[in-house]
C-alpha positions in Angstrom: 32.8 13.7 -20.2 30.0 14.8 -21.5 28.4 11.9 -23.7 28.8 9.7 -20.8 27.0 11.9 -18.8 23.6 12.5 -21.1 24.1 9.1 -21.9 23.3 8.0 -18.0 21.1 10.6 -17.9 19.0 8.8 -20.5 19.2 5.8 -18.6 18.3 7.7 -15.3 15.2 9.4 -17.1 13.8 5.8 -18.4 13.8 4.7 -15.3 12.4 7.8 -13.5 9.5 8.4 -15.9 8.7 5.4 -14.7 9.1 6.8 -11.2 6.2 9.3 -10.9 5.9 9.7 -15.0 3.1 13.0 -13.8 5.7 15.3 -14.7 6.8 15.9 -18.8 9.2 18.4 -20.1 6.0 21.4 -20.6 6.6 20.6 -24.8 5.0 17.4 -23.6 0.8 17.1 -23.1 0.1 15.6 -19.9 -3.4 15.7 -20.7 -2.0 12.3 -23.4 0.1 11.1 -19.8 -0.5 8.5 -17.9 0.4 9.4 -14.1 2.4 5.6 -12.0 1.9 8.5 -9.2 -2.3 8.2 -9.3 -2.1 5.0 -11.5 -0.4 4.2 -8.1 -3.4 5.3 -6.7 -5.8 4.2 -8.7 -4.1 0.3 -8.6 -4.4 0.4 -5.3 -8.1 1.1 -4.0 -8.9 -0.7 -6.5 -7.1 -3.7 -4.3 -8.6 -3.4 -1.6 -12.4 -2.4 -3.3 -11.4 -6.0 -4.1 -10.8 -7.5 -1.5 -12.9 -6.1 0.9 -16.5 -7.2 1.1 -18.6 -5.8 -0.2 -21.5 -6.2 1.8 -20.4 -4.4 4.6 -19.4 -1.4 2.4 -22.7 0.2 1.6 -24.6 3.2 3.2 -26.2 1.3 5.5 -22.7 0.4 7.1 -22.3 4.3 8.2 -25.8 4.9 9.6 -24.5 6.0 13.0 -21.4 7.1 12.4 -21.1 11.4 12.2 -18.5 12.0 9.1 -17.8 15.5 9.5 -17.5 16.8 5.6 -18.4 15.4 1.8 -17.0 16.0 -0.9 -18.4 16.4 -3.7 -17.7 18.0 -7.3 -19.1 20.8 -8.6 -20.8 20.0 -12.3 -21.2 23.7 -13.2 -18.8 24.6 -15.6 -16.6 27.0 -14.9 -12.8 28.8 -15.2 -10.0 27.1 -13.7 -5.3 27.5 -14.4 -3.9 25.1 -15.7 -3.3 21.9 -14.7 0.2 22.5 -12.8 -2.2 24.5 -10.5 -3.2 22.7 -6.9 -5.2 25.9 -5.1 -6.8 24.8 -2.4 -9.4 26.7 0.3 -9.3 25.3 3.6 -11.1 28.2 5.2 -14.0 26.2 7.0 -13.1 22.4 8.1 -17.0 21.4 8.9 -19.0 22.0 5.5 -19.5 21.1 2.0 -15.9 21.6 -0.2 -17.0 21.3 -4.2 -14.4 21.0 -7.0 -14.9 22.9 -10.9 -16.6 19.6 -13.5 -14.2 20.5 -15.5 -10.7 20.7 -13.5 -8.8 18.4 -14.2 -10.5 16.7 -16.9 -10.7 12.4 -16.6 -9.0 10.4 -17.4 -11.0 7.4 -20.2 -10.1 4.1 -18.6 -9.0 3.7 -22.3 -5.9 5.4 -21.1 -5.5 3.0 -18.0 -5.5 -0.3 -21.0 -2.9 0.6 -23.6 0.0 2.1 -21.0 2.7 0.0 -22.0 3.7 -2.0 -19.0 3.5 -1.3 -14.8 6.0 0.8 -12.9 7.6 -2.3 -11.1 7.2 -1.2 -7.5 3.4 -2.2 -8.3 4.1 -5.2 -6.9 4.9 -4.3 -4.2 1.6 -3.1 -3.4 0.7 -7.2 -3.9 3.2 -7.6 -1.1 1.5 -4.5 1.0 -2.1 -5.9 0.7 -1.3 -9.6 1.6 -2.1 -10.2 5.5 -5.3 -10.2 4.2 -5.5 -12.2 0.6 -7.1 -15.6 1.5 -9.7 -14.0 3.3 -9.7 -10.5 2.3 -11.9 -7.2 5.2 -13.9 -6.9 7.1 -16.3 -4.4 9.0 -14.5 -4.7 12.4 -10.8 -5.5 11.1 -11.1 -1.2 9.8 -13.6 -0.7 13.4 -10.1 -2.1 14.7 -7.8 -0.2 12.8 -9.3 2.8 14.1 -8.0 3.6 16.4 -3.9 4.5 14.7 -6.6 6.8 12.3 -6.2 10.1 12.1 -8.5 10.2 9.8 -11.9 7.9 7.8 -12.3 8.2 4.3 -15.1 6.2 3.2 -16.4 7.0 -0.5 -19.4 5.7 -1.7 -21.4 6.5 -5.3 -17.8 8.8 -6.5 -18.7 10.6 -3.3 -15.8 11.8 -0.5 -17.0 11.4 3.2 -14.5 12.2 6.3 -14.4 11.6 9.6 -11.8 13.1 11.7 -10.8 10.1 14.1 -7.7 12.5 16.0 -5.2 15.6 15.2 -2.8 15.5 12.1 1.0 17.5 12.0 0.1 20.6 10.2 -2.1 19.6 7.0 -1.4 15.6 6.4 -4.6 14.9 5.9 -5.8 17.5 4.2 -2.8 17.5 1.4 -4.0 13.3 1.4 -7.1 13.5 1.5 -6.5 17.1 -1.7 -4.4 13.7 -3.2 -7.7 11.7 -3.2 -10.0 14.4 -4.8 -7.6 14.4 -7.8 -8.3 10.7 -7.8 -12.2 10.8 -8.2 -11.8 13.0 -10.8 -9.6 12.0 -12.9 -11.1 8.8 -13.3 -15.2 9.4 -12.9 -16.4 5.5 -11.7 -13.9 4.1 -11.7 -12.9 4.4 -8.0 -15.3 1.2 -5.6 -17.0 2.3 -2.7 -14.3 1.7 -0.1 -13.4 2.3 3.8 -10.4 2.9 4.5 -8.4 5.2 7.6 -5.0 6.2 7.3 -3.0 7.3 9.8 -0.1 10.4 9.8 2.8 10.3 12.0 6.1 10.1 10.7 6.1 6.2 12.2 4.5 3.3 11.0 2.1 1.2 13.9 0.5 -2.3 12.3 3.6 -3.8 14.1 3.9 -7.6 13.3 5.4 -9.8 17.0 1.5 -7.9 17.6 -0.1 -10.5 14.7 0.8 -13.4 15.3 -1.2 -17.1 15.4 -4.3 -16.8 15.7 -4.4 -13.5 15.9 -3.3 -12.7 12.1 -6.1 -13.5 10.8 -6.8 -9.6 12.6 -4.0 -7.8 10.7 -5.7 -4.0 10.9 -6.0 -2.6 7.1 -4.1 0.8 7.2 -3.0 3.2 5.4 0.8 5.1 6.0 3.4 7.2 4.2 6.1 4.3 4.5 6.1 1.2 5.8 8.8 -1.0 7.3 10.0 -5.1 7.7 8.1 -4.9 10.7 5.2 -3.4 10.2 2.0 -4.5 8.4 1.3 -0.3 7.5 -0.4 0.2 3.7 2.5 1.9 1.8 0.4 5.2 1.2 2.3 8.7 -1.6 3.0 10.5 1.4 0.7 13.9 1.2 4.4 16.4 0.7 3.2 15.6 -3.9 0.6 17.7 -3.1 2.9 20.3 -1.7 3.5 21.0 2.1 2.7 25.1 3.1 4.3 25.2 6.0 8.1 24.9 4.8 7.0 26.2 1.8 7.3 23.7 -0.5 5.7 23.2 -4.1 2.9 20.8 -5.3 5.1 18.1 -7.3 4.7 19.4 -10.9 5.7 23.3 -10.2 7.8 21.9 -7.9 9.8 19.5 -10.0 9.5 22.1 -12.9 11.6 24.5 -10.4 14.3 22.0 -9.5 15.1 21.0 -13.5 16.0 24.7 -13.9 18.2 24.2 -10.5 19.5 21.3 -12.3 20.8 23.3 -15.5 22.3 26.1 -13.5 25.3 23.3 -13.3 26.7 21.3 -15.2 27.5 17.6 -13.2 31.6 17.7 -13.7 31.5 20.9 -12.7 30.1 21.2 -8.8 31.4 20.8 -6.1 33.7 17.6 -5.9 32.0 16.9 -2.2 27.8 15.4 -1.0 26.2 17.3 1.0 23.3 17.1 3.2 20.6 19.9 4.4 17.9 19.3 7.6 17.2 19.3 11.6 20.1 17.0 12.8 18.6 16.2 15.4 16.9 12.9 15.0 17.0 9.7 15.1 20.3 8.6 12.7 20.9 12.1 11.6 23.2 12.5 14.0 25.6 10.6 13.1 26.3 12.7 10.5 27.9 15.6 12.4 30.9 13.9 13.1 31.4 13.9 8.9 30.9 17.7 9.0 33.9 18.0 7.1 35.1 18.5 3.0 38.7 17.6 4.2 38.9 15.3 6.1 35.4 13.6 5.7 34.5 14.7 1.6 31.7 15.9 3.5 29.6 19.7 3.9 26.3 18.9 6.9 24.0 21.8 7.2 21.6 21.9 10.0 18.8 23.3 9.1 17.1 25.5 11.6 13.3 25.5 10.2 11.8 27.4 13.3 14.3 30.8 12.1 13.8 30.0 8.3 10.0 30.4 8.6 10.9 33.2 10.4 13.8 35.1 8.0 10.9 34.0 4.8 12.8 30.9 4.1 14.8 32.5 1.9 17.6 29.7 2.5 16.2 26.4 1.9 14.6 26.7 -1.8 14.6 23.2 -3.3 16.6 24.6 -6.2 18.8 25.7 -5.2 21.2 22.8 -3.4 21.6 21.1 -6.3 25.1 22.4 -6.5 27.2 19.4 -5.3 28.4 16.1 -6.9 26.7 13.9 -4.4 23.7 14.2 -2.6 23.6 12.1 1.0 19.6 11.0 2.1 18.9 9.5 5.7 16.7 8.8 8.1 15.1 11.5 10.6 12.9 10.2 13.3 10.7 7.4 10.1 11.3 8.1 6.6 12.2 11.6 5.1 9.8 12.3 1.8 13.3 14.4 0.7 14.3 11.1 -0.9 12.8 12.2 -4.3 13.7 15.4 -3.5 17.9 14.1 -3.3 16.5 11.3 -6.1 15.7 14.3 -7.9 19.0 16.6 -7.8 21.1 15.8 -11.1 23.5 14.2 -8.5 24.5 10.8 -7.3 22.3 9.8 -4.4 24.3 8.0 -1.5 21.8 7.0 0.6 23.0 6.2 3.8 21.7 2.6 4.7 17.0 2.7 5.9 14.4 1.4 8.1 11.8 2.6 6.6 10.4 2.1 2.2 8.3 4.4 0.6 5.9 3.0 -2.1 8.2 3.8 -5.0 11.6 3.0 -2.6 11.6 -0.4 -2.8 12.1 -1.1 -5.8 15.3 1.5 -6.3 18.4 -0.7 -7.6 22.2 0.0 -5.1 25.1 0.4 -7.2 22.3 1.0 -9.8 20.0 4.1 -9.0 22.3 5.2 -5.9 25.0 4.8 -3.7 25.1 3.0 0.0 26.1 3.9 2.2 26.9 1.4 6.2 25.2 3.0 9.1 27.1 2.2 11.3 28.3 5.1 13.5 32.4 3.7 13.5 31.4 3.7 9.1 29.6 5.9 8.2 31.7 9.1 7.4 34.7 6.3 6.3 31.7 4.8 3.8 31.1 8.9 2.2 34.3 8.8 1.8 35.2 5.9 -0.4 32.0 6.4 -2.0 33.3 10.2 -3.1 36.6 9.3 -3.5 35.8 6.8 -6.0 34.0 8.7 -7.7 36.5 11.2 -8.5 39.4 9.2 -8.9 37.1 6.7 -11.5 36.6 10.4 -13.6 40.1 11.3 -13.6 41.7 8.4 -14.3 39.9 7.3 -17.2 38.0 10.9 -18.7 34.4 9.4 -18.7 31.7 7.2 -17.0 32.5 3.8 -16.1 29.1 0.4 -16.6 29.2 0.3 -13.4 28.8 4.5 -13.3 26.9 5.2 -15.5 23.5 3.3 -13.4 24.3 5.3 -10.3 21.3 8.2 -10.6 21.9 11.7 -11.3 18.5 13.1 -12.9 15.5 13.8 -12.2 12.4 12.4 -11.4 10.2 12.5 -14.5 
């Protein structure tokens, strides 16, 4: 039974090495590894720069605009921690912040050119930019998106300028900017001059039904952490890839190492043969899950997470590396998409994904019955759907003593 599991893991490793290529085993040289997440950011901003007219992205554009912070890089060499240690000093907000010149080591353009194949989700970048493909992006369009934005990011000659339009929840804006700064440092001179608006709410804002007919040429270009079939928001990796300190979640690289170690503690076949979910139960369609909380009746264990209580107790019950102990993990959206999707997929468990409304930058390329098991989101069917998935998996393993080809395509392994 272990041999098919190993074969399964190798196939899923191959998939997710293209989804988030920035994390590798410790024996792999990180400096030689091309990060698909970073590549996604780079190609996205390059495409925006191509579409946008250079006539209005120059310094004269910003006369009269008061930018609160400029972010530059210090050229003096200094010691810096290991590559996967993300240090961010947020003690002040109205001063020029600097990053050491020798961290992180820059990537050369040859690394981009030598990449064997772009991940499949890269094609969705072109889909997200389609509203502006024919006529481009004007300054008026960018300014019109300001009423939706939390902050405006301008890059001119390799220097990032930031103007806050509204206060974002917690540190979503700060950590997003931190990711952009790393991009600037990794690929010096390769980012065009840009003027981008970012929103940090849960749900996307640019409704398609408001930009039809004559208004179709006036769509505001707004970057957001998720999108939907009914909105035009441009999808950008969410802040939690660089950490979520308010709920004690590490940046992706060190967290992935913790989850990998947690996965090794219990083999998949030795795990509890039911589906589990843990989080804030009282938001969005998650309330449907409450009635499924019965291992006996529905083969599911549903746990409500009180984040206020958890913070007071030092987050001792919310270690993500300790939550991969069941054979099946449920993903369900809350108020919008949830950052938990990548952590659930990273577990050495089979993902049961409740039919989503929103998508992240990589999720549109995931294929049902190959990368996850789809769960019916109808209130009268969700519990039955979860039970069927679990019992089908148990029966298949028991009857055949192995994973057949269909099961072997279901992900029970981590991102790479």
